[in-house]
mmCIF file of C-alpha atoms in Angstrom:
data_model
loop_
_atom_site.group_PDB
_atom_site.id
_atom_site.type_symbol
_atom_site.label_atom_id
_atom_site.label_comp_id
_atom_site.label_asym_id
_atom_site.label_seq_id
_atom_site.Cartn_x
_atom_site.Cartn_y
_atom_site.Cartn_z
ATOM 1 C CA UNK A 1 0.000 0.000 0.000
ATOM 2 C CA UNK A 2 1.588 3.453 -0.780
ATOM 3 C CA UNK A 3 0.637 6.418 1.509
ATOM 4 C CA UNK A 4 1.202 10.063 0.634
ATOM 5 C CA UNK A 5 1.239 11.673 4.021
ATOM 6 C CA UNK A 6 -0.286 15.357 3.745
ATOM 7 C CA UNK A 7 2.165 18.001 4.343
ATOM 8 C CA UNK A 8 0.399 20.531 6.630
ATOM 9 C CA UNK A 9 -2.328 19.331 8.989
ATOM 10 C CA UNK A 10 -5.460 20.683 9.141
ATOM 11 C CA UNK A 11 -6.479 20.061 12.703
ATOM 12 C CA UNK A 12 -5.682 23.358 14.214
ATOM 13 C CA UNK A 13 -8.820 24.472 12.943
ATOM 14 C CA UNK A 14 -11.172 22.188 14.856
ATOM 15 C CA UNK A 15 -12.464 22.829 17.959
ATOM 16 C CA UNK A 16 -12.716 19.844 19.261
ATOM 17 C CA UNK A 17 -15.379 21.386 21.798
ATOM 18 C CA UNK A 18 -17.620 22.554 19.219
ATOM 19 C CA UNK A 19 -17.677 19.464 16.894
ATOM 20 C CA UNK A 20 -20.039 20.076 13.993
ATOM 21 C CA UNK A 21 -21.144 16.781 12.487
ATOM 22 C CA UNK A 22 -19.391 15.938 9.470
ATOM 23 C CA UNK A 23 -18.481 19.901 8.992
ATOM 24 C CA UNK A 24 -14.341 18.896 9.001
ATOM 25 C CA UNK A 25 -12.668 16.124 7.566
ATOM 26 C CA UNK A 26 -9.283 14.580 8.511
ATOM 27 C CA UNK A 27 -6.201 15.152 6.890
ATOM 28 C CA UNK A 28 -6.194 11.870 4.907
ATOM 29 C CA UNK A 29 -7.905 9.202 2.754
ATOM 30 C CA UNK A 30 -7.677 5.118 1.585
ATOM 31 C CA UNK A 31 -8.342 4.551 -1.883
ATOM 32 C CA UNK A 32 -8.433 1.519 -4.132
ATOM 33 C CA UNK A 33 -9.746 0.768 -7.452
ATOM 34 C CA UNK A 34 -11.157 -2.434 -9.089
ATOM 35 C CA UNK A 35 -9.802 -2.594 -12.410
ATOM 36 C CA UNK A 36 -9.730 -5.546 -15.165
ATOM 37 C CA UNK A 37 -11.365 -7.688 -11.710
ATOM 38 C CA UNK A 38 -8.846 -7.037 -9.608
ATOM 39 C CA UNK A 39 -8.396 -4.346 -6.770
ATOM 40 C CA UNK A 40 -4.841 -2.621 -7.727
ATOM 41 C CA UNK A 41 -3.727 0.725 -6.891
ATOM 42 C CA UNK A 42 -4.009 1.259 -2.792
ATOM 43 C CA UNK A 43 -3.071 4.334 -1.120
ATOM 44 C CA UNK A 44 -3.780 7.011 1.611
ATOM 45 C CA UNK A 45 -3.416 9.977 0.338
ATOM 46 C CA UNK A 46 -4.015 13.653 1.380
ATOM 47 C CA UNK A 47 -7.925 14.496 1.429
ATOM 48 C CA UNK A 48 -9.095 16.141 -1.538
ATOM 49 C CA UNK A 49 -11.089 15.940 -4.805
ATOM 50 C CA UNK A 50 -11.078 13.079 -7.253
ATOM 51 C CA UNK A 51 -11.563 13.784 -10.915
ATOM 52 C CA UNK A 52 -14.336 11.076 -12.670
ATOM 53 C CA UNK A 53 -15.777 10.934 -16.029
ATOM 54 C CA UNK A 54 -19.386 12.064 -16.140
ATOM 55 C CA UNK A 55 -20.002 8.645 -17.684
ATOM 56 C CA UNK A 56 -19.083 7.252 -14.677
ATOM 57 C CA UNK A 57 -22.271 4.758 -13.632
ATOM 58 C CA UNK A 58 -22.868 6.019 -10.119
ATOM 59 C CA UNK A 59 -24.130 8.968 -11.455
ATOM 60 C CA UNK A 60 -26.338 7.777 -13.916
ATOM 61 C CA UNK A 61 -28.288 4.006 -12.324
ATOM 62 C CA UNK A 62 -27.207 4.314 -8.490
ATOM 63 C CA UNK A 63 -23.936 1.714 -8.220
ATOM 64 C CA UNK A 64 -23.283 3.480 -4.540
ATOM 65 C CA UNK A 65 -22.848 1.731 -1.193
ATOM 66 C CA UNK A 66 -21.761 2.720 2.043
ATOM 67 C CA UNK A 67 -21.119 2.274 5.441
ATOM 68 C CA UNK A 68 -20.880 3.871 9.004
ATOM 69 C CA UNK A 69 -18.313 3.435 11.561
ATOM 70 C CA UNK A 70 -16.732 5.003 14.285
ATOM 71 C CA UNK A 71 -13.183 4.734 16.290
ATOM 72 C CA UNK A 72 -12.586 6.087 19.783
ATOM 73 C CA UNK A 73 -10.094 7.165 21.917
ATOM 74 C CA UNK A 74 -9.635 5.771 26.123
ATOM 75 C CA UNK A 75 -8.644 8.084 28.766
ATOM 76 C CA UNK A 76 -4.565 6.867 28.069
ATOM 77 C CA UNK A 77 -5.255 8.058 24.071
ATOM 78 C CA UNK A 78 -5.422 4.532 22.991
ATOM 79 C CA UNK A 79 -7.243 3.887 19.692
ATOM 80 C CA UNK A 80 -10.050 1.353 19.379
ATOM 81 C CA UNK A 81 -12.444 0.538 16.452
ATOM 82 C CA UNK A 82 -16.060 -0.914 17.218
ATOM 83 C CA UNK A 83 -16.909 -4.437 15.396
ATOM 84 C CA UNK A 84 -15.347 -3.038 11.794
ATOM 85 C CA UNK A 85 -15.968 -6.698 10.561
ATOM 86 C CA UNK A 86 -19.137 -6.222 11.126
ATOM 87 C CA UNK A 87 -19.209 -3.461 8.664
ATOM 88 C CA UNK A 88 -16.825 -5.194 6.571
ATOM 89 C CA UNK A 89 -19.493 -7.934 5.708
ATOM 90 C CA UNK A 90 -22.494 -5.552 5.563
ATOM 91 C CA UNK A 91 -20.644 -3.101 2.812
ATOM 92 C CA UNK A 92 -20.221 -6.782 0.982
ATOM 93 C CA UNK A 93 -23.561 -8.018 1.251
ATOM 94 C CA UNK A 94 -24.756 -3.974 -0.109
ATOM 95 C CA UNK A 95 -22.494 -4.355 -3.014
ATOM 96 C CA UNK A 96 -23.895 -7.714 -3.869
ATOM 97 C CA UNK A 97 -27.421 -6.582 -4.432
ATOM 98 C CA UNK A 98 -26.256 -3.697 -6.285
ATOM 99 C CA UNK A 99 -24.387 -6.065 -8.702
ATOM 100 C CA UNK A 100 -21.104 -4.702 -7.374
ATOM 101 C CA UNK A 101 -17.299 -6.622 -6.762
ATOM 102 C CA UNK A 102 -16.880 -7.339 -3.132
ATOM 103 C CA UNK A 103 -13.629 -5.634 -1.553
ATOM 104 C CA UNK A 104 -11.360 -8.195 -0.154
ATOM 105 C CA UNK A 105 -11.044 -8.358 3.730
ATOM 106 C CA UNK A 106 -7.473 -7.019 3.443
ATOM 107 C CA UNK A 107 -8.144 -4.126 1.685
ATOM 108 C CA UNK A 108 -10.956 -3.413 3.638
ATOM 109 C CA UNK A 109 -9.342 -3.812 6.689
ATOM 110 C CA UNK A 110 -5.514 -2.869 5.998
ATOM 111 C CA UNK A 111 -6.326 0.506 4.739
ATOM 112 C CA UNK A 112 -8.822 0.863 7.839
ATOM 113 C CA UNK A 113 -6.273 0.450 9.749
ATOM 114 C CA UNK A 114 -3.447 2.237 8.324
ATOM 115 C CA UNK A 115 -5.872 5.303 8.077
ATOM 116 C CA UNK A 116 -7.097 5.364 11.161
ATOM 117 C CA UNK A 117 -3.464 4.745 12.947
ATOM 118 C CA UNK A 118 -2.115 8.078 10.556
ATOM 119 C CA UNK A 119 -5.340 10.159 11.324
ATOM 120 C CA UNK A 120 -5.575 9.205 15.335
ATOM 121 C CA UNK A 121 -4.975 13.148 16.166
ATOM 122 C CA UNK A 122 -8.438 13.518 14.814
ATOM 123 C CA UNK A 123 -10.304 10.985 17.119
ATOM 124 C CA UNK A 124 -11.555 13.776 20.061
ATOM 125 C CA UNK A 125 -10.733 12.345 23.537
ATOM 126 C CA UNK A 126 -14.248 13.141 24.842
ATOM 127 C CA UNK A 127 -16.909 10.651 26.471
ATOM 128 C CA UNK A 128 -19.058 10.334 23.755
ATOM 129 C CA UNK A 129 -17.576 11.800 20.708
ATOM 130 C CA UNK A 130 -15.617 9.792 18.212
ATOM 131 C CA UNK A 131 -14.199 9.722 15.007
ATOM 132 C CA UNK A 132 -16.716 8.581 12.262
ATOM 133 C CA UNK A 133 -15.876 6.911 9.688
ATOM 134 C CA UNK A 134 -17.619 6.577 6.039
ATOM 135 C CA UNK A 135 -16.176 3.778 4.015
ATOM 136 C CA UNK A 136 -17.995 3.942 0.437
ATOM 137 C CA UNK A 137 -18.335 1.981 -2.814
ATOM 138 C CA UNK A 138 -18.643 3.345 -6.267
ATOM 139 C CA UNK A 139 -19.082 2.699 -9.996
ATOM 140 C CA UNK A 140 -16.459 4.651 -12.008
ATOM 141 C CA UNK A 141 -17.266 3.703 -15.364
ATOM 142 C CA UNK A 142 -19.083 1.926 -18.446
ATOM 143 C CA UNK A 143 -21.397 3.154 -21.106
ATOM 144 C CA UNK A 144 -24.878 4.766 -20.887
ATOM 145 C CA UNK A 145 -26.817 1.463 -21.099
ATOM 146 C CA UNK A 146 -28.537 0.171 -17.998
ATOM 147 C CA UNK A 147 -25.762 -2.583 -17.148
ATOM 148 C CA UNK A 148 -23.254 -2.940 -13.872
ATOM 149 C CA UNK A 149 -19.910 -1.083 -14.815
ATOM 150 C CA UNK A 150 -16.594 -2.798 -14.913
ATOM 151 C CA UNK A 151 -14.346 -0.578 -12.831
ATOM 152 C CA UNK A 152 -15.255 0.899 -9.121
ATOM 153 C CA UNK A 153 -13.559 2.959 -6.538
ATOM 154 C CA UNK A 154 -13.343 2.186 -3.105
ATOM 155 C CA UNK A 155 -12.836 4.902 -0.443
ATOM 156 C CA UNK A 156 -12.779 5.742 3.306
ATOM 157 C CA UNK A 157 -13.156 9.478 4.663
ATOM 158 C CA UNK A 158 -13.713 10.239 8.643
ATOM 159 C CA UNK A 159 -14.439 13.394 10.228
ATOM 160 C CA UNK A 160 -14.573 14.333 13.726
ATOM 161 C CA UNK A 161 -18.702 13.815 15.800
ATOM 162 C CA UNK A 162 -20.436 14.769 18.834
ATOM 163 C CA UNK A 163 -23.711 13.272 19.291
ATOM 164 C CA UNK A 164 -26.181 13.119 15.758
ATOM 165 C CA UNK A 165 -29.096 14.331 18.159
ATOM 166 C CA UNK A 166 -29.116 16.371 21.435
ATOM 167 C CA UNK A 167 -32.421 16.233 22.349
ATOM 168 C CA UNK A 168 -35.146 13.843 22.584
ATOM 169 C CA UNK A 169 -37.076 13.171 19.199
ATOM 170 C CA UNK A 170 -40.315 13.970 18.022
ATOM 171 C CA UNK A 171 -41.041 11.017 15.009
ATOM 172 C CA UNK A 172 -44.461 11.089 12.971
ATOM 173 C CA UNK A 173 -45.885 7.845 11.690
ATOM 174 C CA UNK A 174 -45.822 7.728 8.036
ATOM 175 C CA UNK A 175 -48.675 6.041 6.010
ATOM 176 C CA UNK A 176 -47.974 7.615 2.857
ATOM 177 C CA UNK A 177 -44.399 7.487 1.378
ATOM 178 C CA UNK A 178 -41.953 4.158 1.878
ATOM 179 C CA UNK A 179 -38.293 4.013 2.588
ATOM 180 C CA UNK A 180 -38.616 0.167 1.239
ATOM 181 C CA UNK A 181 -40.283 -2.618 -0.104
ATOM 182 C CA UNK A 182 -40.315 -6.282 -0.376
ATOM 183 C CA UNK A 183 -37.264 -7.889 -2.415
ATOM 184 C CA UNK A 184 -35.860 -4.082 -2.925
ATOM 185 C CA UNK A 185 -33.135 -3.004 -1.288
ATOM 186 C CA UNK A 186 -33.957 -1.977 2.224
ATOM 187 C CA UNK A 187 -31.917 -4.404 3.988
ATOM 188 C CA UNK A 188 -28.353 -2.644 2.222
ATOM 189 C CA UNK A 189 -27.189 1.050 2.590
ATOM 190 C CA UNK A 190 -26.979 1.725 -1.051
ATOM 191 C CA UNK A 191 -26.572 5.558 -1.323
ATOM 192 C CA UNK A 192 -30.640 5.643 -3.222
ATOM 193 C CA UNK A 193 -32.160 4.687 0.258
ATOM 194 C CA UNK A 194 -31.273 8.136 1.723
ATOM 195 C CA UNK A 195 -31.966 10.240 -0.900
ATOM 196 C CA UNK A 196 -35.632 8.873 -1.280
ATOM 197 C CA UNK A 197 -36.158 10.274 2.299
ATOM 198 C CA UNK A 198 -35.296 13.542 2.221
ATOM 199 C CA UNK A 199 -38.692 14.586 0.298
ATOM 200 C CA UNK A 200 -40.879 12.969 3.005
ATOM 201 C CA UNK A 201 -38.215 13.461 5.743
ATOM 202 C CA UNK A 202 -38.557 17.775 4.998
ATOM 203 C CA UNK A 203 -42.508 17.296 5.101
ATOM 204 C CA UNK A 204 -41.977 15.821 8.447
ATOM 205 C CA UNK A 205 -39.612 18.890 9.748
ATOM 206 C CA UNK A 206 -42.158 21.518 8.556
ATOM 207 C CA UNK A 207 -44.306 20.233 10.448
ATOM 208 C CA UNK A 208 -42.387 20.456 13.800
ATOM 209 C CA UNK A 209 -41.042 16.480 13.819
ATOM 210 C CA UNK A 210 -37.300 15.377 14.074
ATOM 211 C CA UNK A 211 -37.757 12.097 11.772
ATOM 212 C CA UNK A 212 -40.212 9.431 10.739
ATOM 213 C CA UNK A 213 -41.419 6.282 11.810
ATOM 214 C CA UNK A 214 -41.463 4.578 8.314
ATOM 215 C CA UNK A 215 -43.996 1.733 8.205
ATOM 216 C CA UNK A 216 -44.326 -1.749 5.451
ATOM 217 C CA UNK A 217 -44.992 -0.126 1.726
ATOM 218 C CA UNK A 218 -48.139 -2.379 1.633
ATOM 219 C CA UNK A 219 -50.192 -1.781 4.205
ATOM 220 C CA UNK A 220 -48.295 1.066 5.817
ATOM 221 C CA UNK A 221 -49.663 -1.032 9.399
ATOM 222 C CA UNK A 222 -46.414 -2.426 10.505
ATOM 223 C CA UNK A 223 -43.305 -0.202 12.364
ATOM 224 C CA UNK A 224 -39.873 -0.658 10.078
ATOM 225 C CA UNK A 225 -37.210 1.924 11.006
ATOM 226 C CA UNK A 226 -37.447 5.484 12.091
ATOM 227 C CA UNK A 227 -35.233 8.023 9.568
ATOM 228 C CA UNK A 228 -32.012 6.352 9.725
ATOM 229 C CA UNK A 229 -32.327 4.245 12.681
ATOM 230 C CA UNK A 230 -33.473 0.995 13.990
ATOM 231 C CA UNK A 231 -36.237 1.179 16.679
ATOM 232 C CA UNK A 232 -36.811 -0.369 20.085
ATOM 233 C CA UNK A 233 -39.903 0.189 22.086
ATOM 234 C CA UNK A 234 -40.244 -0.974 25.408
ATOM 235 C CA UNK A 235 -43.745 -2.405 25.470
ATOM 236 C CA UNK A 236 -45.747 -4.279 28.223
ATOM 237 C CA UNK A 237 -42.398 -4.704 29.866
ATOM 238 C CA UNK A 238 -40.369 -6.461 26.913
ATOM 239 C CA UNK A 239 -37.972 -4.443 25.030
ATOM 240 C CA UNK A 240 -39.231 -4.950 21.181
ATOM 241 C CA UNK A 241 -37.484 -3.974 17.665
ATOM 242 C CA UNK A 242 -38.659 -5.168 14.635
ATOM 243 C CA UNK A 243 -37.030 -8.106 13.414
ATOM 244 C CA UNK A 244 -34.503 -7.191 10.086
ATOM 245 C CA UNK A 245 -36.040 -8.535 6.923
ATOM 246 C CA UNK A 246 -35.418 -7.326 3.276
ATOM 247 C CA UNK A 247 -36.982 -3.571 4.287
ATOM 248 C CA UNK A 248 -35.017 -3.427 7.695
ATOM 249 C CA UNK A 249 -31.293 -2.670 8.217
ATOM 250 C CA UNK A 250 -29.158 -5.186 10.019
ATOM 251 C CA UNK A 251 -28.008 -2.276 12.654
ATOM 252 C CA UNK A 252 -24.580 -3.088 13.857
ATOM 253 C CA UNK A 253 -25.548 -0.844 16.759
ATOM 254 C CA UNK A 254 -28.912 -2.599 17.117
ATOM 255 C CA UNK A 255 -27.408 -5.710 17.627
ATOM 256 C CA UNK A 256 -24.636 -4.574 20.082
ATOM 257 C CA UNK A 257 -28.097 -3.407 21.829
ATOM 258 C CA UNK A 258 -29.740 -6.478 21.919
ATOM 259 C CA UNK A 259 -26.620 -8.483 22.962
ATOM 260 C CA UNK A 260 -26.247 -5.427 26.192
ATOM 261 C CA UNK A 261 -29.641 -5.403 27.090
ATOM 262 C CA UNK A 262 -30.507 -9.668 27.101
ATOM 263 C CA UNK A 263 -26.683 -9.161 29.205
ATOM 264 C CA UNK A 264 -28.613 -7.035 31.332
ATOM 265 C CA UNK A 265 -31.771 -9.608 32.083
ATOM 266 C CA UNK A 266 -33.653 -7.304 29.819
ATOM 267 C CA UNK A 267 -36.500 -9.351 27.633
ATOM 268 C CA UNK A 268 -35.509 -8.730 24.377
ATOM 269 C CA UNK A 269 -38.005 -9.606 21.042
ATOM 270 C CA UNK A 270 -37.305 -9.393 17.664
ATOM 271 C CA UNK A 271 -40.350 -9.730 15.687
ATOM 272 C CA UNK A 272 -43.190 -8.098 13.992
ATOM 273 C CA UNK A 273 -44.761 -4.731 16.132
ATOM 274 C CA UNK A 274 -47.580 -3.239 14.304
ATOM 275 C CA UNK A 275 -48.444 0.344 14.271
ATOM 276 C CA UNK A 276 -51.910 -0.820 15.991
ATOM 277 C CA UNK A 277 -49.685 -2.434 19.009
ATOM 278 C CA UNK A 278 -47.931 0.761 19.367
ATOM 279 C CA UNK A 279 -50.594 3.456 19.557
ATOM 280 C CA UNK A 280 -52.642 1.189 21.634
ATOM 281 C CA UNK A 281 -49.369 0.823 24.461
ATOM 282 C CA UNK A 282 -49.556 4.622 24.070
ATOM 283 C CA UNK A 283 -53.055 5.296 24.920
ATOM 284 C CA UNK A 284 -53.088 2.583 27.891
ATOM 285 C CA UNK A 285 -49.867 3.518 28.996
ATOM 286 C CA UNK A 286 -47.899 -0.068 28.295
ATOM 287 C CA UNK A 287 -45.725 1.840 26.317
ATOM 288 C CA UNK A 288 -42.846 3.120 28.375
ATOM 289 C CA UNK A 289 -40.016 4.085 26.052
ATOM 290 C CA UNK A 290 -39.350 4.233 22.462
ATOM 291 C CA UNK A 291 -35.756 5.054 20.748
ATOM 292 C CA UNK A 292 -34.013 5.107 17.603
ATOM 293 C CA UNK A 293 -29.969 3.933 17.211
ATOM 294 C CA UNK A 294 -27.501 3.821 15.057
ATOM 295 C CA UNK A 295 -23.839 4.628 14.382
ATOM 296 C CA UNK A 296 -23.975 8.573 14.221
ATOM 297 C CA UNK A 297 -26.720 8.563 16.879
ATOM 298 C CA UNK A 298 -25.957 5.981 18.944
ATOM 299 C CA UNK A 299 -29.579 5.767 21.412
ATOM 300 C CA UNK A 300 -31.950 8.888 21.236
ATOM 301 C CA UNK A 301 -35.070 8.527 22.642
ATOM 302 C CA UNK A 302 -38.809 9.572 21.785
ATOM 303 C CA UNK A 303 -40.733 12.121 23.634
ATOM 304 C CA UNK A 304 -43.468 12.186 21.286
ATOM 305 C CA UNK A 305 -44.938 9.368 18.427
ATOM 306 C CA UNK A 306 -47.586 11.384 15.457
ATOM 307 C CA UNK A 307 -50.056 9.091 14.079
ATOM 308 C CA UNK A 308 -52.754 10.610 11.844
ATOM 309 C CA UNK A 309 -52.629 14.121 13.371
ATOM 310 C CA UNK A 310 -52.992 13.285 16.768
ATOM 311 C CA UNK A 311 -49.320 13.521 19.005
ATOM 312 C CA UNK A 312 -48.973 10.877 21.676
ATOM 313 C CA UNK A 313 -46.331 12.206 24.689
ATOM 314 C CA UNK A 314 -44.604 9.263 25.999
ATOM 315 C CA UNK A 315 -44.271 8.779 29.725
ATOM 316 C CA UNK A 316 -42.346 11.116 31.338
ATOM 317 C CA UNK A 317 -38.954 9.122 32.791
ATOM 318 C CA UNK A 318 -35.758 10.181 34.666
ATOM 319 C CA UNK A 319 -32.495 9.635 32.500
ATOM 320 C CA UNK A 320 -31.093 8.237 35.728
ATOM 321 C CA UNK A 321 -34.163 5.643 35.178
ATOM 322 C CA UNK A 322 -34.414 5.204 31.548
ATOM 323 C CA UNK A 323 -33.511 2.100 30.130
ATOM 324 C CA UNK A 324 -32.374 3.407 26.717
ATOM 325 C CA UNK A 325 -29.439 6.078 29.116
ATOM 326 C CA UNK A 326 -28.868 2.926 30.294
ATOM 327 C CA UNK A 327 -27.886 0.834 27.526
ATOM 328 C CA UNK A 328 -26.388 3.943 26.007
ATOM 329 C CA UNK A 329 -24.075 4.322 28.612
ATOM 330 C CA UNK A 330 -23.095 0.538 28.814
ATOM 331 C CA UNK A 331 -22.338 0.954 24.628
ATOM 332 C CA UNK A 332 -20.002 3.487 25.030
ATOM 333 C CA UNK A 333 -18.403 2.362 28.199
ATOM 334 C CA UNK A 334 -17.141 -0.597 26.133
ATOM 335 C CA UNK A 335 -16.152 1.484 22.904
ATOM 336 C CA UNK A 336 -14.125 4.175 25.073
ATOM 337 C CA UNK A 337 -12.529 0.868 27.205
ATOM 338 C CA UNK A 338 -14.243 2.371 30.273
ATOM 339 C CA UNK A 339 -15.243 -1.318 31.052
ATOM 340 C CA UNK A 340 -14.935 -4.813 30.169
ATOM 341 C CA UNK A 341 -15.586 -5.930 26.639
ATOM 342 C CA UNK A 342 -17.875 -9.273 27.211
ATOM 343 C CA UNK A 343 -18.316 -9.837 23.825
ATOM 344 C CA UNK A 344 -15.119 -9.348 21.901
ATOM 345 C CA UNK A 345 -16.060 -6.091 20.250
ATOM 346 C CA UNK A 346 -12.930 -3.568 20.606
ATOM 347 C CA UNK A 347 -10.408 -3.663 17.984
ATOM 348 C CA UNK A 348 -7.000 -1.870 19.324
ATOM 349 C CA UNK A 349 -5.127 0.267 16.271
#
């Protein structure tokens, strides 16, 4: 792998107290290319632009993938990532629906490395911030016919994050638009999933709500994900998510959540919850908590649930008594190596 180490760092202008999410990027990048089948040409290099053709496929029928990662620092500085293999089989299974090469383990996991180790000075040394990381797939050429390209690019970029949210959410049911559907592509992160939300996601803001609760593209009766997160709702004294299908995300952080909270003789279901179950736990008061996680947000919780018109307050809770502050706090007591790792998920750069 070559690396062309940057010459002046750009650090000195973050303010590592006033962290901006994704607003600064660190000083360097991995980059590989898939060429004649074969990945060739490794090498961190110096952030910046790259120069494609405008024939180049992800621009015209969608070849884009992605993932989201983070690395953290302990109180000594030492430099951990959280379950990257994790990612690296998710970004694999993405680029096989999307007709895409996968990327080998050791390029995936050599140039994570190597970047992270190079860029560590960016990873804030703050309880709850990290350094995220965005490793991302693309198609880089072919001809303008509706066919998989040849040649792709594989990059990773991090930038310096605080917490995603930093207050508790306000979600709306949705009944009309669909982040998914059955046999589509729901279950990958292929770049087309997000930008179909934004449309119904603005509708939602203008209306005074954080995010959405997206529901089935059928029937619009049964809870899927909310914006960009997986969901929990602790109902009739069970902690419930809906299972992860061909709509759903596999959640990396979802299942670290699962795994924390069945560690902490929490009853833990995966399986179907239907918008029905939901409102009904709201009105009778079974409904306790609901909250939303992923990488950049980690566990935000709901203060109020929309559905048609009407807003539903949940139960006012403590933090100090809140099962989702809970869990969040176990999470990242494991990824800053504040306390044992149980299940193996710490990897030290």
């Amino acid at each position: 792998m070559k690396i062309d180490r940057a010459l002046n760092s750009r650090i000195n202008q973050i303010d590592f107290d006033k962290i901006s999410f994704g607003s600064h990027y660190s000083d360097h990048m991995f980059r590989s290319e898939f060429i004649n089948g074969k990945w060739t040409n490794s090498i961190i290099e110096p952030f910046g632009k790259i120069r494609f053709s405008p024939i180049s496929l992800v621009f015209h029928y969608g070849q884009a993938v992605f993932e989201g990662m983070k690395a953290y620092k302990d109180k000594n500085n030492e430099v951990f990532l959280f379950r990257p293999k994790e990612n690296f089989k998710r970004i694999n299974r993405s680029a096989k629906r999307l007709e895409m090469p996968s990327i080998p383990e050791e390029v995936f996991m050599n140039g994570l490395k190597r970047l992270i180790d190079i860029d560590r000075n960016w990873i804030p040394k703050y309880y709850g911030k990290s350094l995220y990381i965005r490793p991302f797939l693309i198609a880089t050429n072919g001809v303008l016919s509706a066919k998989p390209s040849k040649n792709y690019m594989f990059i990773i970029i991090s930038t310096p994050a605080d917490s995603y949210y930093k207050h508790p959410l306000k979600v709306k049911i949705e009944e009309k638009y669909s982040r998914s559907a059955s046999g589509g592509v729901g279950f990958t992160k292929a770049a087309g999933n997000y930008a179909s939300s934004f449309y119904p996601t603005r509708l939602a803001n203008e209306n005074g709500f954080d995010q959405i609760l997206w529901t089935d593209s059928s029937t619009h009766t049964m809870i899927e994900e909310s914006g960009t997160m997986n969901v929990f709702f602790l109902l009739k004294k069970k902690l419930i998510t809906p299972k992860a299908n061909d709509n759903i995300l596999s959640g990396i952080t979802c299942k670290s959540i699962i795994d924390l909270a069945k560690m902490d003789n929490i009853s833990v279901e995966e399986r179907d919850l239907s918008v029905s179950e939901v409102i009904e736990g709201l009105k009778n008061g079974e409904l306790k908590e609901a909250f939303g996680c992923g990488t950049a947000a980690v566990i935000n919780y709901f203060e109020i649930i929309n559905y048609r018109k009407t807003n539903f307050r949940l139960p006012y809770i403590p933090e100090n008594k809140r099962i989702s502050i809970r869990l969040k706090k176990m999470l990242l007591d494991i990824q800053h190596n504040l306390s044992e790792d149980p299940f193996g998920w710490r990897m030290h750069i």
